[in-house]
PDB file of C-alpha atoms in Angstrom:
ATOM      1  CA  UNK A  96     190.281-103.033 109.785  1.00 90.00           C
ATOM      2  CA  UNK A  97     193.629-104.138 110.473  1.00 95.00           C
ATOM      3  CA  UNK A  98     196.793-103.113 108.213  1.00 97.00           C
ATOM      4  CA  UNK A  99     199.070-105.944 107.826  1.00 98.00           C
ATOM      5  CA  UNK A 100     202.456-105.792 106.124  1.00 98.00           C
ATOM      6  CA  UNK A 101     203.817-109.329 104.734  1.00 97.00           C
ATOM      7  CA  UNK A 102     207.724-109.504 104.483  1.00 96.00           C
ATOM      8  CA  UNK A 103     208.730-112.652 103.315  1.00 92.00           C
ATOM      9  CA  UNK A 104     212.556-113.826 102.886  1.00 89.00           C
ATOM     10  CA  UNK A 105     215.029-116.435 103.028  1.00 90.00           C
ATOM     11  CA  UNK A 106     216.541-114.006 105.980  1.00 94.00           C
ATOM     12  CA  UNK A 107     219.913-115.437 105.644  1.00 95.00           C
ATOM     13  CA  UNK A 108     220.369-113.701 107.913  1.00 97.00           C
ATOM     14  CA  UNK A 109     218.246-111.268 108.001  1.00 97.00           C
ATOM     15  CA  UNK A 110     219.521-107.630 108.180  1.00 95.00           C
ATOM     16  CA  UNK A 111     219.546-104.058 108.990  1.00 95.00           C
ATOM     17  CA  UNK A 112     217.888-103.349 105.448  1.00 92.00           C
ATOM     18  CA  UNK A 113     215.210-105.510 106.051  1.00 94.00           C
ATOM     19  CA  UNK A 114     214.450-103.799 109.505  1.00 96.00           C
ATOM     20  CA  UNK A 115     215.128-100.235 107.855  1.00 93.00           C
ATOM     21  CA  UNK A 116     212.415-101.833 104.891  1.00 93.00           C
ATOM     22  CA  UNK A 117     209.919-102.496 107.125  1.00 95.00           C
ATOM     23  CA  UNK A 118     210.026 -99.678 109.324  1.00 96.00           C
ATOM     24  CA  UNK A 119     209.750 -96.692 106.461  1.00 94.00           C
ATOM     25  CA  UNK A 120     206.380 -98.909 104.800  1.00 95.00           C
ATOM     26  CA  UNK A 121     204.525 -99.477 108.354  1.00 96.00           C
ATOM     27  CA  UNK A 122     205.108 -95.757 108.699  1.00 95.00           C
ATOM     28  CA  UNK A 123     204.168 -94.291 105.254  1.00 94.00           C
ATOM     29  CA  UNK A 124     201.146 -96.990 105.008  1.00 95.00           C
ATOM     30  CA  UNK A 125     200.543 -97.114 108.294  1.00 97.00           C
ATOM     31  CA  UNK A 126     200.283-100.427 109.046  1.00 98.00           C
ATOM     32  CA  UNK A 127     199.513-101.896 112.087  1.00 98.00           C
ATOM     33  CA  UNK A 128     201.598-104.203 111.930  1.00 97.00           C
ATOM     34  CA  UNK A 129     204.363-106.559 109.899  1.00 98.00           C
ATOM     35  CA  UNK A 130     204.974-110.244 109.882  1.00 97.00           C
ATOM     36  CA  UNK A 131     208.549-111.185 108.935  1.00 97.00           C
ATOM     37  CA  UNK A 132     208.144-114.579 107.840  1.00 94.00           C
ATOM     38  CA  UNK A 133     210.985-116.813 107.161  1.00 92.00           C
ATOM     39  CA  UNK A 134     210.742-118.730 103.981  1.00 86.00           C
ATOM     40  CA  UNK A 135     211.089-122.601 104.429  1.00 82.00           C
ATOM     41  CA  UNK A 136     211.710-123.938 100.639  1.00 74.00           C
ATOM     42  CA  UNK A 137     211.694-120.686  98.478  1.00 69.00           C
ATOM     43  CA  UNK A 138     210.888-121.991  94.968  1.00 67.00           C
ATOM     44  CA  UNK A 139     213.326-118.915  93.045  1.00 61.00           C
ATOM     45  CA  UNK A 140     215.905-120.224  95.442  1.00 59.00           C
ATOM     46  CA  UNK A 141     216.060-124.370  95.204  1.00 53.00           C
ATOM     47  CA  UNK A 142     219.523-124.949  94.278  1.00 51.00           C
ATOM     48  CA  UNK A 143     221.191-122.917  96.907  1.00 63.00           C
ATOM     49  CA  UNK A 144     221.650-123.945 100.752  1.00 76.00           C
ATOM     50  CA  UNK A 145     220.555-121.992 103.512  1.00 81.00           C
ATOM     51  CA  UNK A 146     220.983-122.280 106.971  1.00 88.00           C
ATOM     52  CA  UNK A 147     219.027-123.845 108.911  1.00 89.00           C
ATOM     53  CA  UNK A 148     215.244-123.077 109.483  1.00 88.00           C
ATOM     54  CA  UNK A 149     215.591-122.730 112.483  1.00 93.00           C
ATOM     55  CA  UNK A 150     218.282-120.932 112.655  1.00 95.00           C
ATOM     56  CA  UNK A 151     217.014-118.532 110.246  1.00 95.00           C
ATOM     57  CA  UNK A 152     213.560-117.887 112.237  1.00 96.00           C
ATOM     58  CA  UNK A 153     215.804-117.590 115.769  1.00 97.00           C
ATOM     59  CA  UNK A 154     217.531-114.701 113.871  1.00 98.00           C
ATOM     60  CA  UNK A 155     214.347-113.049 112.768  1.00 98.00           C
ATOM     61  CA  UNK A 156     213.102-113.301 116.194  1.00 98.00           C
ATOM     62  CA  UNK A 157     216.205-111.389 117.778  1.00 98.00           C
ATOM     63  CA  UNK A 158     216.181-109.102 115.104  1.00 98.00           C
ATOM     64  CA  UNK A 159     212.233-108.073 115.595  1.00 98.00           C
ATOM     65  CA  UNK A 160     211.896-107.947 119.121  1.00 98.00           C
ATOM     66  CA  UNK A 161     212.752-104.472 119.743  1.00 98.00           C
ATOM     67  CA  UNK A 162     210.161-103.454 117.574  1.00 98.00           C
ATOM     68  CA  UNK A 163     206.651-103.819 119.360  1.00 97.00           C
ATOM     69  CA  UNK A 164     204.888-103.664 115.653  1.00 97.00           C
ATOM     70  CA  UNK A 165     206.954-106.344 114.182  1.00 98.00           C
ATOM     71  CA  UNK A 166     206.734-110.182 114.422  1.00 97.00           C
ATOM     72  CA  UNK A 167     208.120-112.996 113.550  1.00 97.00           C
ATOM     73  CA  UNK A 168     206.254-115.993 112.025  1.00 94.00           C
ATOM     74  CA  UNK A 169     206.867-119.229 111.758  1.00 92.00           C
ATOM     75  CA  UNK A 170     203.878-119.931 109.463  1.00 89.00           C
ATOM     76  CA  UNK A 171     206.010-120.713 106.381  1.00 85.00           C
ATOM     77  CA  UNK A 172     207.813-123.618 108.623  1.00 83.00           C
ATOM     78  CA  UNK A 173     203.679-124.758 110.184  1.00 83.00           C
ATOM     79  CA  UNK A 174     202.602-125.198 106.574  1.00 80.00           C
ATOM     80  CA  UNK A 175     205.682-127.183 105.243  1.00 78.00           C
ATOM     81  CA  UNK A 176     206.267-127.443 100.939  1.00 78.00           C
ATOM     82  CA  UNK A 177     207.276-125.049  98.783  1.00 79.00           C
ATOM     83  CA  UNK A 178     207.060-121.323 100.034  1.00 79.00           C
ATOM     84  CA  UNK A 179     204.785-120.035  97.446  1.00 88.00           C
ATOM     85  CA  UNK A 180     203.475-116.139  98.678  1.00 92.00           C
ATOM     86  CA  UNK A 181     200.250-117.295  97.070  1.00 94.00           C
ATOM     87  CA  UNK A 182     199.356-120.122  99.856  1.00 91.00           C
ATOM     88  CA  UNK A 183     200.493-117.603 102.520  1.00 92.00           C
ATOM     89  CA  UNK A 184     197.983-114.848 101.573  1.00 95.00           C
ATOM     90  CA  UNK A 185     195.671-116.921 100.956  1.00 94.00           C
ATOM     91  CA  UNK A 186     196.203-118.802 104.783  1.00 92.00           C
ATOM     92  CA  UNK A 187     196.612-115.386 106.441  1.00 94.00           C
ATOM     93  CA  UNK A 188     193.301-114.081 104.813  1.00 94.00           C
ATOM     94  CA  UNK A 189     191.468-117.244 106.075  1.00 93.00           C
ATOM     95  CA  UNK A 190     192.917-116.607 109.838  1.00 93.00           C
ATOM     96  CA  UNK A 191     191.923-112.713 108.978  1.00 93.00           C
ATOM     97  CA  UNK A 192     189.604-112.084 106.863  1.00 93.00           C
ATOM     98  CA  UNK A 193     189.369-108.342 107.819  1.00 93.00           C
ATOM     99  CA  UNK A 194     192.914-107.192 107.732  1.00 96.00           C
ATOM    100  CA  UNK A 195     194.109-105.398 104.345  1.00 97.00           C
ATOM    101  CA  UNK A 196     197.050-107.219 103.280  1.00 98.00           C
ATOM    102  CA  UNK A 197     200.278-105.848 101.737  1.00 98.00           C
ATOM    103  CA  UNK A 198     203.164-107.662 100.756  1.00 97.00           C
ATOM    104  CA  UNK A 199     206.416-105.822 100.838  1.00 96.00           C
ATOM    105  CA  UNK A 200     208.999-106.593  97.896  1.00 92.00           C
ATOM    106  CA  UNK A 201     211.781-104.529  96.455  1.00 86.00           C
ATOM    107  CA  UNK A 202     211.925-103.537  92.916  1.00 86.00           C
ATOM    108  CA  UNK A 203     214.199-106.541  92.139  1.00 83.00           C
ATOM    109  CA  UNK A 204     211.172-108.846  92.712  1.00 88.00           C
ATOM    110  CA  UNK A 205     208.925-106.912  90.874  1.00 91.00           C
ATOM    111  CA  UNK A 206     210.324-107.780  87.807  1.00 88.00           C
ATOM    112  CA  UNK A 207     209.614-111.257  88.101  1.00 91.00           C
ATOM    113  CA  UNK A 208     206.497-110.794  89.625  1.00 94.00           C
ATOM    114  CA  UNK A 209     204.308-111.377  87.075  1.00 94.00           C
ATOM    115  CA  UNK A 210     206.105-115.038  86.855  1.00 94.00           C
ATOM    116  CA  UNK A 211     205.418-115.872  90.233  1.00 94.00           C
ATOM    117  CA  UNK A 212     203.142-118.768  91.773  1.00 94.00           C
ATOM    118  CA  UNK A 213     199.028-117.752  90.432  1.00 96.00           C
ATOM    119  CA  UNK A 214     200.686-113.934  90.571  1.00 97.00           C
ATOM    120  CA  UNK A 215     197.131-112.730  88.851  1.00 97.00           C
ATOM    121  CA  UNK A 216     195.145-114.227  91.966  1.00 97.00           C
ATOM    122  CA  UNK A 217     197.242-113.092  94.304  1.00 97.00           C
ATOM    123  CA  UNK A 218     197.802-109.779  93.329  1.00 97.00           C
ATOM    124  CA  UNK A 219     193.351-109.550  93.546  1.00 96.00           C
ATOM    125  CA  UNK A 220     194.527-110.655  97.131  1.00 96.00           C
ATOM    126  CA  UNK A 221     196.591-108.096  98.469  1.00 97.00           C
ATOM    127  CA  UNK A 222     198.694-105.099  97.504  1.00 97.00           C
ATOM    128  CA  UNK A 223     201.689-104.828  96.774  1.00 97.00           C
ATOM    129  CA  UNK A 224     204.795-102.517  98.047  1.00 96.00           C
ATOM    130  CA  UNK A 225     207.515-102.255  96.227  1.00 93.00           C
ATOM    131  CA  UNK A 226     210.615-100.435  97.457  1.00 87.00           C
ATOM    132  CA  UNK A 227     213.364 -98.646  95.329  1.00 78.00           C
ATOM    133  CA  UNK A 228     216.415-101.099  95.415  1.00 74.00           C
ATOM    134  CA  UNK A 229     219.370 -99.801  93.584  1.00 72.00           C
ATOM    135  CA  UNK A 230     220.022-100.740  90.073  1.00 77.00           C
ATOM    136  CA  UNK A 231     216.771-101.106  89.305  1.00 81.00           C
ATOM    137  CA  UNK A 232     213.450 -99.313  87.268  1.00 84.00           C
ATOM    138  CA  UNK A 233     210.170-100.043  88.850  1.00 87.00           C
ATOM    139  CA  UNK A 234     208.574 -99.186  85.592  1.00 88.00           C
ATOM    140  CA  UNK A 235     209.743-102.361  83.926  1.00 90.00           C
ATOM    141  CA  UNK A 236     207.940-104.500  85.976  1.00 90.00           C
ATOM    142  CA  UNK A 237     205.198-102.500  86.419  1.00 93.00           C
ATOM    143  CA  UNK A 238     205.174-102.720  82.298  1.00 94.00           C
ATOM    144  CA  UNK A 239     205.496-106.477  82.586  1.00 93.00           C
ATOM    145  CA  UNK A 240     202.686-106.768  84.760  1.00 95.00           C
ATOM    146  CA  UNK A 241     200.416-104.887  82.584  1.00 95.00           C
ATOM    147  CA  UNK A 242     201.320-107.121  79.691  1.00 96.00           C
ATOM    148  CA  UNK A 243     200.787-110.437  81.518  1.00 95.00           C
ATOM    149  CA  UNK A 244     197.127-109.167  83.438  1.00 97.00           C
ATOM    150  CA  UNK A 245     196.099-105.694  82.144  1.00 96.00           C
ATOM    151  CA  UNK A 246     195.898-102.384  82.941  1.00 96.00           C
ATOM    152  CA  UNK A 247     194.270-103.040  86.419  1.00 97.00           C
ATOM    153  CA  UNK A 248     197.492-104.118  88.069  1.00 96.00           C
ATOM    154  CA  UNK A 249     198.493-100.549  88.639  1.00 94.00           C
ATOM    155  CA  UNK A 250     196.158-100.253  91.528  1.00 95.00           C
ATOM    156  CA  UNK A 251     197.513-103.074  93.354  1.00 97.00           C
ATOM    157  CA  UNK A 252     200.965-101.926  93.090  1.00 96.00           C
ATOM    158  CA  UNK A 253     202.346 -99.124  95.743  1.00 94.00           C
ATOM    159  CA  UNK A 254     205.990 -97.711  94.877  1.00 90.00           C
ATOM    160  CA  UNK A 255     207.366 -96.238  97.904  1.00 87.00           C
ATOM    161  CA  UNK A 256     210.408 -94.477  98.093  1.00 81.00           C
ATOM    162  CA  UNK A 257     212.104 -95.583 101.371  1.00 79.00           C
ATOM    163  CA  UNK A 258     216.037 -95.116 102.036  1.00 73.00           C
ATOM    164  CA  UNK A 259     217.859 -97.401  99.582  1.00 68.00           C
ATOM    165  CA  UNK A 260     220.224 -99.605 101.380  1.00 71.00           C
ATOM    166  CA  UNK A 261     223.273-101.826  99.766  1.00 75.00           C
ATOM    167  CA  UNK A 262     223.710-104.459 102.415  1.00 85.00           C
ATOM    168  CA  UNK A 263     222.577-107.852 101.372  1.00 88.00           C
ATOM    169  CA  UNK A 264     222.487-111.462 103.067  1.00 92.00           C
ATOM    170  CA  UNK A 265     225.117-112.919 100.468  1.00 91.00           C
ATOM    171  CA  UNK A 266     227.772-110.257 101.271  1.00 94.00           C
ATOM    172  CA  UNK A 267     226.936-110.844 105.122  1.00 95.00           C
ATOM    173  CA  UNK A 268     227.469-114.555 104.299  1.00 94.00           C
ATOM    174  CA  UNK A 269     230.846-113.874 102.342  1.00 94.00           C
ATOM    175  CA  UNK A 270     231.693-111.509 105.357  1.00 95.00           C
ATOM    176  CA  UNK A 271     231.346-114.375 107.696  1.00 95.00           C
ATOM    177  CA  UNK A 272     233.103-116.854 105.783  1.00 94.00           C
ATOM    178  CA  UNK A 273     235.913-114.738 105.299  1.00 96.00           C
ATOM    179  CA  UNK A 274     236.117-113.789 109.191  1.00 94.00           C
ATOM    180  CA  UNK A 275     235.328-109.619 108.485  1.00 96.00           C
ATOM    181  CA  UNK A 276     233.306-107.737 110.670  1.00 95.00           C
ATOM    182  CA  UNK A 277     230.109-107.277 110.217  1.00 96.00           C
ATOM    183  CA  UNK A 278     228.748-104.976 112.371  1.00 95.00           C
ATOM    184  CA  UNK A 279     226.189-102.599 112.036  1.00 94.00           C
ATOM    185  CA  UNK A 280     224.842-104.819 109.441  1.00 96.00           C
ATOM    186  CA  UNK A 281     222.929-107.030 111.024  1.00 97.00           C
ATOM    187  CA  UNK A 282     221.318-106.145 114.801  1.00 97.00           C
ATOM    188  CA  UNK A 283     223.911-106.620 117.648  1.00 97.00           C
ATOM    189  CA  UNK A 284     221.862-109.755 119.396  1.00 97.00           C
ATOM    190  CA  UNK A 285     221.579-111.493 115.590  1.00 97.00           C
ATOM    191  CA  UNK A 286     225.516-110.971 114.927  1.00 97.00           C
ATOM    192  CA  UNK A 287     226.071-112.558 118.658  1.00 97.00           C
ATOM    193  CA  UNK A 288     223.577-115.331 117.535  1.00 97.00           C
ATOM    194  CA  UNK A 289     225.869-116.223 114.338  1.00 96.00           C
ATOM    195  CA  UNK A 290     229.189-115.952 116.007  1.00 93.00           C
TER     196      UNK A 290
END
């Protein structure tokens, strides 16, 4: 049975954090492999502007190809409307209906997962990962999802302790606009791709 790691993001642009992410989970869980997918219209996101889709998805691509486990979809942009995780597990367990899915989130998004898009269903249809991200207490989202579905919950949610990193897309962004370097923070062929 296949092991199949869902990272989903805006990926404005995407970064070394989300490569460093990905990379400790496939190894602890052993996955066989991880789909980066770009999100199209994140609802959590509306009023903000992104760049372009595909811009965003030619960044992923650069970013991932080095990696022979790691892919980048463009399933999010195929299915159009809001970018609600539910729809995509649901449409990746329909094109594989053997694979074990786990969707990767940091601990920031835990805490809200428990408002998400049918979060009970979807959290019957695949696990969760949750990595440490600084600032933050797994514990009180894990406590919010026990409140909100029961005590069940707690085997569909993995913590995993994978190296904490402080780069984000909005400093990268700020970065840009203010003409700073950003090297090292994104991969070499994604910072040639914005410039």
């Amino acid at each position: 049975m296949e092991r199949l790691g869902i990272l989903g993001g805006t990926y404005d642009p995407i970064h070394e954090g989300h490569l460093r992410l990905a990379t400790a989970v496939a190894g602890r869980l052993k996955l066989d492999r991880v789909l980066f997918l770009p999100a199209l219209n994140p609802p959590h996101k509306r009023c903000r502007h992104f760049a372009p889709p595909e811009d965003r998805l030619a960044m992923v691509r650069l970013a991932v190809a080095p990696y022979p486990d790691f892919y980048a979809s463009d399933l999010e942009y195929e299915r159009g409307g809001l970018s609600y995780t539910y729809d995509l597990v649901r449409l990746l367990q329909e094109r594989r209906p053997d694979a074990d899915l786990y969707v990767i989130i940091g601990e920031d998004s835990l805490e809200q997962l428990h408002t998400w898009y049918r979060a009970e269903d979807l959290l019957r249809l695949a696990r969760f990962v949750v990595a440490a991200r600084p600032g933050y207490d797994a514990r009180k989202g894990l406590a919010a999802l026990e409140r909100a579905f029961g005590p069940w919950v707690r085997g569909r949610v993995l913590l995993e302790e994978v190296p904490e990193t402080a780069l984000s897309s909005t400093e990268i962004r700020s970065r840009v606009a203010q003409g700073l370097p950003i090297r090292g923070m994104v991969p070499l062929a994604v910072e040639q791709y914005i410039q």
